[in-house]
Short mmCIF file of C-alpha atoms in Angstrom, two decimals:
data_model
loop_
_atom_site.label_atom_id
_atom_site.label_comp_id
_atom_site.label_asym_id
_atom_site.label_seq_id
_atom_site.Cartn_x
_atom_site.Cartn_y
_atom_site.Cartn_z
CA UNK V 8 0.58 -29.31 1.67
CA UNK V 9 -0.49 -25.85 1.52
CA UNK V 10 1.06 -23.58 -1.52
CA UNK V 11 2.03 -19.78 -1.88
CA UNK V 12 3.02 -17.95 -4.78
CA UNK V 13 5.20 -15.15 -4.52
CA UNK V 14 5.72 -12.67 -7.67
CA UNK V 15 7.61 -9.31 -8.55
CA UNK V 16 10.82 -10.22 -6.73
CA UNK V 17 10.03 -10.19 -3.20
CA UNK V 18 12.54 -10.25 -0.14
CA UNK V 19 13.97 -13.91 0.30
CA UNK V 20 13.00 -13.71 3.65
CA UNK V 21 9.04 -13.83 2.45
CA UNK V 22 9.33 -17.08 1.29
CA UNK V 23 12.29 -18.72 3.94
CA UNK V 24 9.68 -17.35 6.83
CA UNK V 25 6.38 -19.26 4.85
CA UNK V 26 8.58 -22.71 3.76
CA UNK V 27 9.86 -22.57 7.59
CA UNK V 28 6.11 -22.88 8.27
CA UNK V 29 5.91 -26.00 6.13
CA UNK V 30 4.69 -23.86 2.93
CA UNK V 31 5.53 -25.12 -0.31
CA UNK V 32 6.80 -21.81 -1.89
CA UNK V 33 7.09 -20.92 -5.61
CA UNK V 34 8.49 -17.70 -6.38
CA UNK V 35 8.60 -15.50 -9.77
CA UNK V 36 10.21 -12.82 -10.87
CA UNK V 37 7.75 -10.47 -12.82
CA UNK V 38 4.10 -9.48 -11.98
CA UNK V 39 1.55 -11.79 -14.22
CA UNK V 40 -1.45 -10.15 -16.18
CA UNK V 41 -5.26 -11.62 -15.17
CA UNK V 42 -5.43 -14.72 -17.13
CA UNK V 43 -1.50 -15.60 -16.41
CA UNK V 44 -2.82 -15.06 -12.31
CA UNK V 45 -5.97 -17.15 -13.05
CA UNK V 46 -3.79 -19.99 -14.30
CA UNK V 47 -0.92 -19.83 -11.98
CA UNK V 48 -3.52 -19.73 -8.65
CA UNK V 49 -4.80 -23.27 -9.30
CA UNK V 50 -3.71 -25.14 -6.25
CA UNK V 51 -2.88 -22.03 -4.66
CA UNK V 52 -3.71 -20.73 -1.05
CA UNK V 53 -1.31 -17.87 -0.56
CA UNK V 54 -0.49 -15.27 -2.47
CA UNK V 55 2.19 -12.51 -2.40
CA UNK V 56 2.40 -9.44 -4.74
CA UNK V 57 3.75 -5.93 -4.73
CA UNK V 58 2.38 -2.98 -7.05
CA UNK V 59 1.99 -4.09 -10.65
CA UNK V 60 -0.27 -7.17 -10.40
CA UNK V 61 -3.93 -6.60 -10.21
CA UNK V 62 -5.94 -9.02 -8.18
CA UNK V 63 -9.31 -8.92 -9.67
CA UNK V 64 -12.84 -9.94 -9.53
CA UNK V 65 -12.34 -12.60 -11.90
CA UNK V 66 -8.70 -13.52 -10.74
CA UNK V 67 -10.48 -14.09 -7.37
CA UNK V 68 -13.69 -15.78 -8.17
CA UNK V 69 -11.24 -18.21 -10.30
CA UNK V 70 -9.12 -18.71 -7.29
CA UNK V 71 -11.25 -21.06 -5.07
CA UNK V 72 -8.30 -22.51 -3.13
CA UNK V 73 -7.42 -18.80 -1.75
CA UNK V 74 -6.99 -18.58 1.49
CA UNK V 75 -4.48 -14.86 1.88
CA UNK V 76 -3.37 -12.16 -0.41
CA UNK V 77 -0.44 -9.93 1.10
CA UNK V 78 0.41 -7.09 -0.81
CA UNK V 79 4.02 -6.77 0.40
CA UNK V 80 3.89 -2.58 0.21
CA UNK V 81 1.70 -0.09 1.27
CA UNK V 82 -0.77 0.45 -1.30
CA UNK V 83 -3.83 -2.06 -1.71
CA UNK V 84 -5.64 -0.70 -4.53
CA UNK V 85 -4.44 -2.95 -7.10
CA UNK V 86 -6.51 -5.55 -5.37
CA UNK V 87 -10.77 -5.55 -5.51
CA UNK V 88 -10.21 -6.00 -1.53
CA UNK V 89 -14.54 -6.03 -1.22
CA UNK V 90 -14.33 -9.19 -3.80
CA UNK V 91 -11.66 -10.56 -1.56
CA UNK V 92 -13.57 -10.16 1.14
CA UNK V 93 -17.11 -12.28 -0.64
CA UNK V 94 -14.87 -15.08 -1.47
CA UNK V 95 -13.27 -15.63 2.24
CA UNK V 96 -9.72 -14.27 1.10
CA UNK V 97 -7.96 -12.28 3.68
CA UNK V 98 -5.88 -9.53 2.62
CA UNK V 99 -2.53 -7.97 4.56
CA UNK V 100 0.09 -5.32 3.25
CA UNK V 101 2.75 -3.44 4.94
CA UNK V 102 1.37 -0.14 6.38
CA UNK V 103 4.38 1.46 7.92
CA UNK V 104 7.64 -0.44 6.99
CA UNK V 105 8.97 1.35 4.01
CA UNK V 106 7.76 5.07 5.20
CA UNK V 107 11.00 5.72 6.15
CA UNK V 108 12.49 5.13 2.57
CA UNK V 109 9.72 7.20 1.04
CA UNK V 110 10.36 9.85 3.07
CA UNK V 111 14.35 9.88 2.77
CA UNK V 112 14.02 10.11 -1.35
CA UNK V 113 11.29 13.01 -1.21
CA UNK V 114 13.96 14.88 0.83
CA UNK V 115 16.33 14.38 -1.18
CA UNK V 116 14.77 14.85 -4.31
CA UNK V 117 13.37 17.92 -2.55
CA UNK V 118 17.05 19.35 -1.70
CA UNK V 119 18.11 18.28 -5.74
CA UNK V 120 15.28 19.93 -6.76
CA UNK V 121 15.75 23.54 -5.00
CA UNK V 122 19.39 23.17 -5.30
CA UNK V 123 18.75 22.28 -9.28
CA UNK V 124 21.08 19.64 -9.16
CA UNK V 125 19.77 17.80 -12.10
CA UNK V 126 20.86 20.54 -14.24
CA UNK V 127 24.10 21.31 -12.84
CA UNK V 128 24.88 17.46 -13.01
CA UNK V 129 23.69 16.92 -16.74
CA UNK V 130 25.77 20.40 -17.64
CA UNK V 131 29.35 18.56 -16.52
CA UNK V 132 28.19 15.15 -18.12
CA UNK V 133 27.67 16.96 -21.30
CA UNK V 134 31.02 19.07 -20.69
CA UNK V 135 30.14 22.69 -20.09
CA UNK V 136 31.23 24.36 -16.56
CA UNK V 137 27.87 26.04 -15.49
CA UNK V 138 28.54 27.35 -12.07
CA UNK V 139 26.03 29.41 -10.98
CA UNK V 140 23.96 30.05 -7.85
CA UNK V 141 21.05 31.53 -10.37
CA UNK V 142 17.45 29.72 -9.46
CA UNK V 143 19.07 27.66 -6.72
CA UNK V 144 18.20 28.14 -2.92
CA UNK V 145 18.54 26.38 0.58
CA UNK V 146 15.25 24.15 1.97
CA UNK V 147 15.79 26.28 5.46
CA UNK V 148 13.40 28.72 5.95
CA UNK V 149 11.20 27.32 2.84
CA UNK V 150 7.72 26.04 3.32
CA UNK V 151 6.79 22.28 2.73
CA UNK V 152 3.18 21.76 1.55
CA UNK V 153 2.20 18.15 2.59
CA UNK V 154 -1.01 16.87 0.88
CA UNK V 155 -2.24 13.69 2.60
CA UNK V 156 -0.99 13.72 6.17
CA UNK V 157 -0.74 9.84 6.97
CA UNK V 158 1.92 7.79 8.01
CA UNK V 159 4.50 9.10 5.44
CA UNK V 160 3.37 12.85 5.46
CA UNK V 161 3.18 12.98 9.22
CA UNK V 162 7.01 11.34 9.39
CA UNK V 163 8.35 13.68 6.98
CA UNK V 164 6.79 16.63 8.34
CA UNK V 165 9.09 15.87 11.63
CA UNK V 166 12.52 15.57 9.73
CA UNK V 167 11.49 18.56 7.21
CA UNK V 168 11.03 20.82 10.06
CA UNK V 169 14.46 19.72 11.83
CA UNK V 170 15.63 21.13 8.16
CA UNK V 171 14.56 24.05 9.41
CA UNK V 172 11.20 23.84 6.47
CA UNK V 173 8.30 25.24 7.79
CA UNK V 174 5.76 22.62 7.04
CA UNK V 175 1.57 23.08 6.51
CA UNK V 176 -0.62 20.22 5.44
CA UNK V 177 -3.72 19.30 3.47
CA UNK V 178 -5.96 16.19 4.35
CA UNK V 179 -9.42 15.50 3.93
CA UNK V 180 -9.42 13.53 7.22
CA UNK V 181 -8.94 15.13 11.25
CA UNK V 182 -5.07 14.67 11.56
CA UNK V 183 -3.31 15.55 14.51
CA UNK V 184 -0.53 17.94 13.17
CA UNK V 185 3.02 17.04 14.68
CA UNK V 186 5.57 19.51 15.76
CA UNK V 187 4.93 23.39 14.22
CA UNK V 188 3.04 21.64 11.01
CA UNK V 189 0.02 23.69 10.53
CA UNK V 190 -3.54 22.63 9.01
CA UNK V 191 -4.90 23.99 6.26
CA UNK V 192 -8.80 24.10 5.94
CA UNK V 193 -8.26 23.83 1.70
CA UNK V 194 -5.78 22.51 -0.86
CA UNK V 195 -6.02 25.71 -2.45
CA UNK V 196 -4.92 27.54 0.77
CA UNK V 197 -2.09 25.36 0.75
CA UNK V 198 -1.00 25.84 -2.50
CA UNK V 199 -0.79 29.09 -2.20
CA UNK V 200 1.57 28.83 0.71
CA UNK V 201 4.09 26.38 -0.42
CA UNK V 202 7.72 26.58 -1.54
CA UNK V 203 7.29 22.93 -2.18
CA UNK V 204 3.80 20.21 -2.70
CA UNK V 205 4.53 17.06 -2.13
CA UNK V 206 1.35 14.21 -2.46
CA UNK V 207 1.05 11.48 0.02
CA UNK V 208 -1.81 10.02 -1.02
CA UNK V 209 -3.38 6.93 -0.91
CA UNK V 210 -4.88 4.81 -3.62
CA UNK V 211 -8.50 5.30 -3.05
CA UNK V 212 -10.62 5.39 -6.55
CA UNK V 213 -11.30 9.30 -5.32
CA UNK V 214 -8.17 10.17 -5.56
CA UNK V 215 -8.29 10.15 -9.81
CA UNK V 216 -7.00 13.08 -10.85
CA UNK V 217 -6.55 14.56 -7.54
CA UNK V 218 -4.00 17.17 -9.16
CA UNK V 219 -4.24 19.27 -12.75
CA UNK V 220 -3.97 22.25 -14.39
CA UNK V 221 -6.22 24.05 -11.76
CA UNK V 222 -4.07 23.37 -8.88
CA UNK V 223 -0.31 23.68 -10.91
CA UNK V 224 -1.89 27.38 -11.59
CA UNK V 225 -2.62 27.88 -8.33
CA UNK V 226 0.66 26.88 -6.64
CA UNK V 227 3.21 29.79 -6.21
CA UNK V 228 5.38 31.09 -9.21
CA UNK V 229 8.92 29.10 -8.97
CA UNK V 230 7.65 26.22 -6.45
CA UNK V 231 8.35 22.42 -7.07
CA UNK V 232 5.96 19.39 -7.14
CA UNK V 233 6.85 15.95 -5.55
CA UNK V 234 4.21 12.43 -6.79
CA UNK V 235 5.47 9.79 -4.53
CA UNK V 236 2.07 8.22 -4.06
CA UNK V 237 0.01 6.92 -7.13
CA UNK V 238 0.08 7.93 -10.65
CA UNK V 239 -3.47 8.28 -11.53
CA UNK V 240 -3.40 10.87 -8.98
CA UNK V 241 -1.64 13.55 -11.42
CA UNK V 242 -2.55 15.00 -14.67
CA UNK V 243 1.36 14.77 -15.98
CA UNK V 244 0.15 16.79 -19.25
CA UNK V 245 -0.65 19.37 -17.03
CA UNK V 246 2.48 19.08 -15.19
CA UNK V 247 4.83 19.47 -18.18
CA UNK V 248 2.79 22.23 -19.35
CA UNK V 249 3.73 23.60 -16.39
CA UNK V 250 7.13 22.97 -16.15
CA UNK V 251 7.42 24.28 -20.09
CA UNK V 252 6.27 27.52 -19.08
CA UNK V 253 8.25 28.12 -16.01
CA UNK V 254 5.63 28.49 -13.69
CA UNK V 255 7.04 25.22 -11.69
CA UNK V 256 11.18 25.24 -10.97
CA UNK V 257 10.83 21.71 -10.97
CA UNK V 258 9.42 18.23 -10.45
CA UNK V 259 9.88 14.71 -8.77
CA UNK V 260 7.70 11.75 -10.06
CA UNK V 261 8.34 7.98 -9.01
CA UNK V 262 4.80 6.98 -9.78
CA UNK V 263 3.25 6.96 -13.20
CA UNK V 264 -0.63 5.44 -14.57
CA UNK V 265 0.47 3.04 -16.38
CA UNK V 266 3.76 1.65 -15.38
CA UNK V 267 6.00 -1.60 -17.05
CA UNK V 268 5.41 -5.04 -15.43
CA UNK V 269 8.90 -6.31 -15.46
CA UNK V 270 12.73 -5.08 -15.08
CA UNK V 271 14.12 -4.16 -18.41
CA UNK V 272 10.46 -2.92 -20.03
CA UNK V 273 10.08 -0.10 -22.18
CA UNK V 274 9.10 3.17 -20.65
CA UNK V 275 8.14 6.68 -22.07
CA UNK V 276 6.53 9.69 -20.69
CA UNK V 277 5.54 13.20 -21.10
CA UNK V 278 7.85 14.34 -18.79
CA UNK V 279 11.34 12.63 -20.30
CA UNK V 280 13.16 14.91 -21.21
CA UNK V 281 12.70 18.26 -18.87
CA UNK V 282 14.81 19.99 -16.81
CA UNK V 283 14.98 19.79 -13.12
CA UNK V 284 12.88 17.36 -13.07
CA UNK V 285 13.11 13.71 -11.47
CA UNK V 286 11.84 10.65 -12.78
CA UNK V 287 12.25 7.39 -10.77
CA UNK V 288 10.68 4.08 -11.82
CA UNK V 289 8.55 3.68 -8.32
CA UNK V 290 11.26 3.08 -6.03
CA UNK V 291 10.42 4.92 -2.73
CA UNK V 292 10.01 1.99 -0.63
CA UNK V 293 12.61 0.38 -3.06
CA UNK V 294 15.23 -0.20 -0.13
CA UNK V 295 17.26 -3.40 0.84
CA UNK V 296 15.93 -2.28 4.82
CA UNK V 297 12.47 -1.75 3.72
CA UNK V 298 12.34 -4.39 1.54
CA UNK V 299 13.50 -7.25 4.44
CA UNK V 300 11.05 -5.04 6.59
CA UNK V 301 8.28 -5.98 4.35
CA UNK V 302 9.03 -9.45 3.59
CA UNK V 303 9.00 -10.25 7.52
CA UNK V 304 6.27 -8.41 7.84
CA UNK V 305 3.92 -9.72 5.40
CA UNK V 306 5.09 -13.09 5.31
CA UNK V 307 4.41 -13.01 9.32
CA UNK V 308 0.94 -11.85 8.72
CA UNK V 309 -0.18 -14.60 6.36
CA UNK V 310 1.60 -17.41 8.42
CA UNK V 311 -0.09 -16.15 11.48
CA UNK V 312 -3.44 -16.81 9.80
CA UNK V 313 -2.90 -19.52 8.42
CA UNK V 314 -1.78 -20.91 12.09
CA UNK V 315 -4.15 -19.39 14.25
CA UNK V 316 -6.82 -17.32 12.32
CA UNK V 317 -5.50 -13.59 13.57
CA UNK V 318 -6.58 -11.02 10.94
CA UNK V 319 -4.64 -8.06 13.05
CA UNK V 320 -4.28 -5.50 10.20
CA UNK V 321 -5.94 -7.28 7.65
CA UNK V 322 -7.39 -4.39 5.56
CA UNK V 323 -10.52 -6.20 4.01
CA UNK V 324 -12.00 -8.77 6.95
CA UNK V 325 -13.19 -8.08 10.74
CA UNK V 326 -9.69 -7.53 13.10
CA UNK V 327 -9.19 -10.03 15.30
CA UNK V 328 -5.77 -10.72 17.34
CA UNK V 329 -5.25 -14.30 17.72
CA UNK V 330 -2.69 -16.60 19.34
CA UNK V 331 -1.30 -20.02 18.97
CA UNK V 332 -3.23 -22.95 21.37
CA UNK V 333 -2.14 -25.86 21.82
CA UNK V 334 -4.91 -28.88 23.06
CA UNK V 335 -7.09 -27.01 21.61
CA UNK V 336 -9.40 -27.15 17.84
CA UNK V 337 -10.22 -23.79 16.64
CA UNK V 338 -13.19 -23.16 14.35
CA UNK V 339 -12.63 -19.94 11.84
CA UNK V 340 -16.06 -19.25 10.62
CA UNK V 341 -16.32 -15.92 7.96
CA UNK V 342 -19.79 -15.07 7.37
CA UNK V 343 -21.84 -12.26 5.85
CA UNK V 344 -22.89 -10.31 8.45
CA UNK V 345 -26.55 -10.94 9.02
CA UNK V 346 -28.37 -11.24 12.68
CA UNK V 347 -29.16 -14.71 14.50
CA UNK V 348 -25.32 -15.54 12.72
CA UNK V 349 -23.56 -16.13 16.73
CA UNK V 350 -26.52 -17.92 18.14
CA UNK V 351 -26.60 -20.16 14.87
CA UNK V 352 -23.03 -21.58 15.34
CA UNK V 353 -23.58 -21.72 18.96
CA UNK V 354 -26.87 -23.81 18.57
CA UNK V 355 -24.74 -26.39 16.01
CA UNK V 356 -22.01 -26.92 18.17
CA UNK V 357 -24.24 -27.30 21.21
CA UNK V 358 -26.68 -30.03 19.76
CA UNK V 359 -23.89 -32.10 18.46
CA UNK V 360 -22.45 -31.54 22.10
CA UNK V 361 -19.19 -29.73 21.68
CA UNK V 362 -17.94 -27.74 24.25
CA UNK V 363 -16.90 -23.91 23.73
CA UNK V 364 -13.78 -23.33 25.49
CA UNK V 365 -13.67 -19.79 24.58
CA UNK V 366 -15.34 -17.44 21.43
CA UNK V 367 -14.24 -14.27 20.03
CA UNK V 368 -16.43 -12.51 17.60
CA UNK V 369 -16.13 -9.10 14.89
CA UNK V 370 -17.78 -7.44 11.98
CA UNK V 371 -16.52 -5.02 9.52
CA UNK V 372 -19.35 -3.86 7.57
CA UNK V 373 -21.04 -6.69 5.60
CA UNK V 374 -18.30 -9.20 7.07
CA UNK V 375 -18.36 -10.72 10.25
CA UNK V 376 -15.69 -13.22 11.83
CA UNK V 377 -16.24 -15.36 14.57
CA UNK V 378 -13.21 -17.28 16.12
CA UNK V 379 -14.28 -20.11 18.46
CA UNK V 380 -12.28 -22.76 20.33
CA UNK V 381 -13.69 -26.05 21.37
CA UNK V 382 -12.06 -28.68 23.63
CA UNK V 383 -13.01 -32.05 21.72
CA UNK V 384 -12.26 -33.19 17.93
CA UNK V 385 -15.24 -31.60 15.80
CA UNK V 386 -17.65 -33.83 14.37
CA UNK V 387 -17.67 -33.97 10.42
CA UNK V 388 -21.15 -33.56 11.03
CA UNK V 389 -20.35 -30.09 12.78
CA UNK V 390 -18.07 -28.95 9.79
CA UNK V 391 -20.94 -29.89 7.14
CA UNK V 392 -23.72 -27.94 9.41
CA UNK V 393 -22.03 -24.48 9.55
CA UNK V 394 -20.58 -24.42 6.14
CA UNK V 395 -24.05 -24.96 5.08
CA UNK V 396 -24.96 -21.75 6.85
CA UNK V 397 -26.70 -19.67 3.74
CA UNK V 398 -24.55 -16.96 6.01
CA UNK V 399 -20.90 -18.86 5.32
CA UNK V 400 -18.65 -17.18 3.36
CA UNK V 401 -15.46 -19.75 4.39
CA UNK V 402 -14.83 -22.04 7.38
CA UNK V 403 -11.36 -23.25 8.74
CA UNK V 404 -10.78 -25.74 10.99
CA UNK V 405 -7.12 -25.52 12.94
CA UNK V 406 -5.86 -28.21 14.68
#
């Protein structure tokens, strides 16, 4: 019987969708360091994780039963997705479920923020009456500086403007902009603009230390920061320094370099403490909607390759969409790609006679997948001849 392991408190649905595809399921609570992973893969062929366990070189080359990783959020960089890739593991995450929840807590923490909420709130918890309107102002009419205009920055550009925000954006990639959003050519142009940055990142090892003291000096006297995308991203030193000095009204963080593994941990930063600012422990696609969105999601994607070979979305292997046959044997053949590959398979099959009912074939860079379906049982002699392809990275056979 095939196995998954699911960590870091998934949805329920994740594993009721895999054991409803005859998957024997084991579930933890907390995220597992590399040689707690290493141990718990053996016998393993699916694996589920969100942000805080890393998925190694070593975890992977340990992991020979492997067959799927899903990183049930968006970000992937926790994983070495080109190892992945070398030993024949597929890898899915959830690209657009929980954008919605990111974007509804940088609003509001944008609105808190401007409005200084935080202070007015901790004033009547500590008992003093501090009614003011001193340093606090409406979003309408303010500008919104969105750096990395993806699927989150594009979405909340759209509701920010119906705020009446005018909103520019900063991305190192051609991005149509939505609505009034307008391009800028720098970040620096940018941060000269905005009433409010706000960093939409993703996890890409360029991204390091996207944001310091440079760019806090550069952003306008009195405007407020937003991190909801990765914490290596930020110089928070830089940031406080900032904030101590009063040349930023205020900050919202929810992602931090080194973050705790498990509910309950100890936490500290530089930035506990200041006013107006924000600190939540990673939670912007921490919703009960975007968490059952994920679990479906994710859980759908690994079933469906496990059942019929589709890597649709897969963000390390070829993309290939794939459907369920029935009569029909289906050979899943991952290979480095390397010419004379297709006419190799199609020479085995044909001398040990089996009949191609139909082939589909993709590369990705140094990976190629070819998906083929034959009519007939295949010969053990036919499985032992292409996985002793010096091109093979991993064969499946699906009945």
């Amino acid at each position: 019987m095939l196995r998954a392991l699911l960590l870091e408190n998934l949805h329920p649905l994740a594993a009721s969708n895999l054991e409803a595809a005859g998957i024997d399921v084991t579930v933890r609570t907390g995220a597992l360091d590399e040689s707690e992973l290493i141990e718990a893969l053996d016998g393993v062929h699916l694996l589920g994780i969100r942000s805080k366990t890393n998925v190694t070189a070593k975890v992977l080359e340990n992991a020979p039963d492997l067959v799927a990783l899903g990183a049930f959020c968006i970000g992937t960089n926790q994983i070495d997705l080109r190892s992945a890739a070398a030993q024949g593991v597929a890898v899915f995450n959830a690209p657009f479920q929980n954008t919605r929840s990111v974007v509804e807590l940088a609003l509001a923490e944008i609105i808190a923020l401007t409005r200084r909420l935080t202070e007015r709130d901790r004033a009547l918890h500590e008992g003093r009456w501090d009614k003011s309107a001193e340093g606090a102002h409406e979003v309408r009419g303010r500008t919104l500086g969105i750096v990395g205009y993806g699927n989150i920055g594009t979405q909340l550009s759209v509701v920010a403007e119906n705020l009446g925000m005018s909103v520019v954006f900063y991305d190192t990639a051609e991005k149509l902009a939505l609505g009034n959003a307008r391009r800028m050519d720098t970040l620096d142009e940018l941060l000269e603009q905005a009433d409010v940055v706000t960093l939409h990142v993703d996890g890409r090892q360029g991204n390091a230390g996207l944001f310091g003291a440079k760019q806090f000096a550069r952003m306008r006297p009195g405007a407020i920061f937003l991190n909801l995308s990765r914490g290596f991203v930020v110089d928070y030193g830089a940031l406080r320094e900032a904030i101590v000095e009063g040349r930023v009204a205020g900050a919202a963080v929810d992602v931090f370099p080194h973050e705790p593994k498990r509910k309950g941990d100890a936490f500290d930063s530089e930035l506990r403490g200041l006013p107006n600012v924000i600190l939540t422990p990673h939670i912007g696609g921490s919703t009960e909607e975007a968490q059952e969105a994920i679990g479906q999601f994710v859980s759908a994607k690994l079933r469906d390759y496990l059942t019929t070979g589709s890597t649709t979305l897969s963000v390390n292997l070829p993309n290939l969409a794939l459907e369920q046959t029935t009569g029909i044997t289906r050979i899943t053949h991952l290979h480095r790609n390397t010419p004379g590959v297709l006419a190799a398979v199609n020479a085995t099959l044909a001398e040990h006679g089996t009949n191609i009912e139909g082939q589909l074939l993709a590369t990705r860079g140094e990976i190629g997948y070819v998906v083929t379906d034959v009519g007939s049982r295949v010969e053990p002699a036919v499985i032992e001849a292409l996985a002793a392809m010096e091109q093979t990275i991993a064969l499946r056979i699906l009945d």
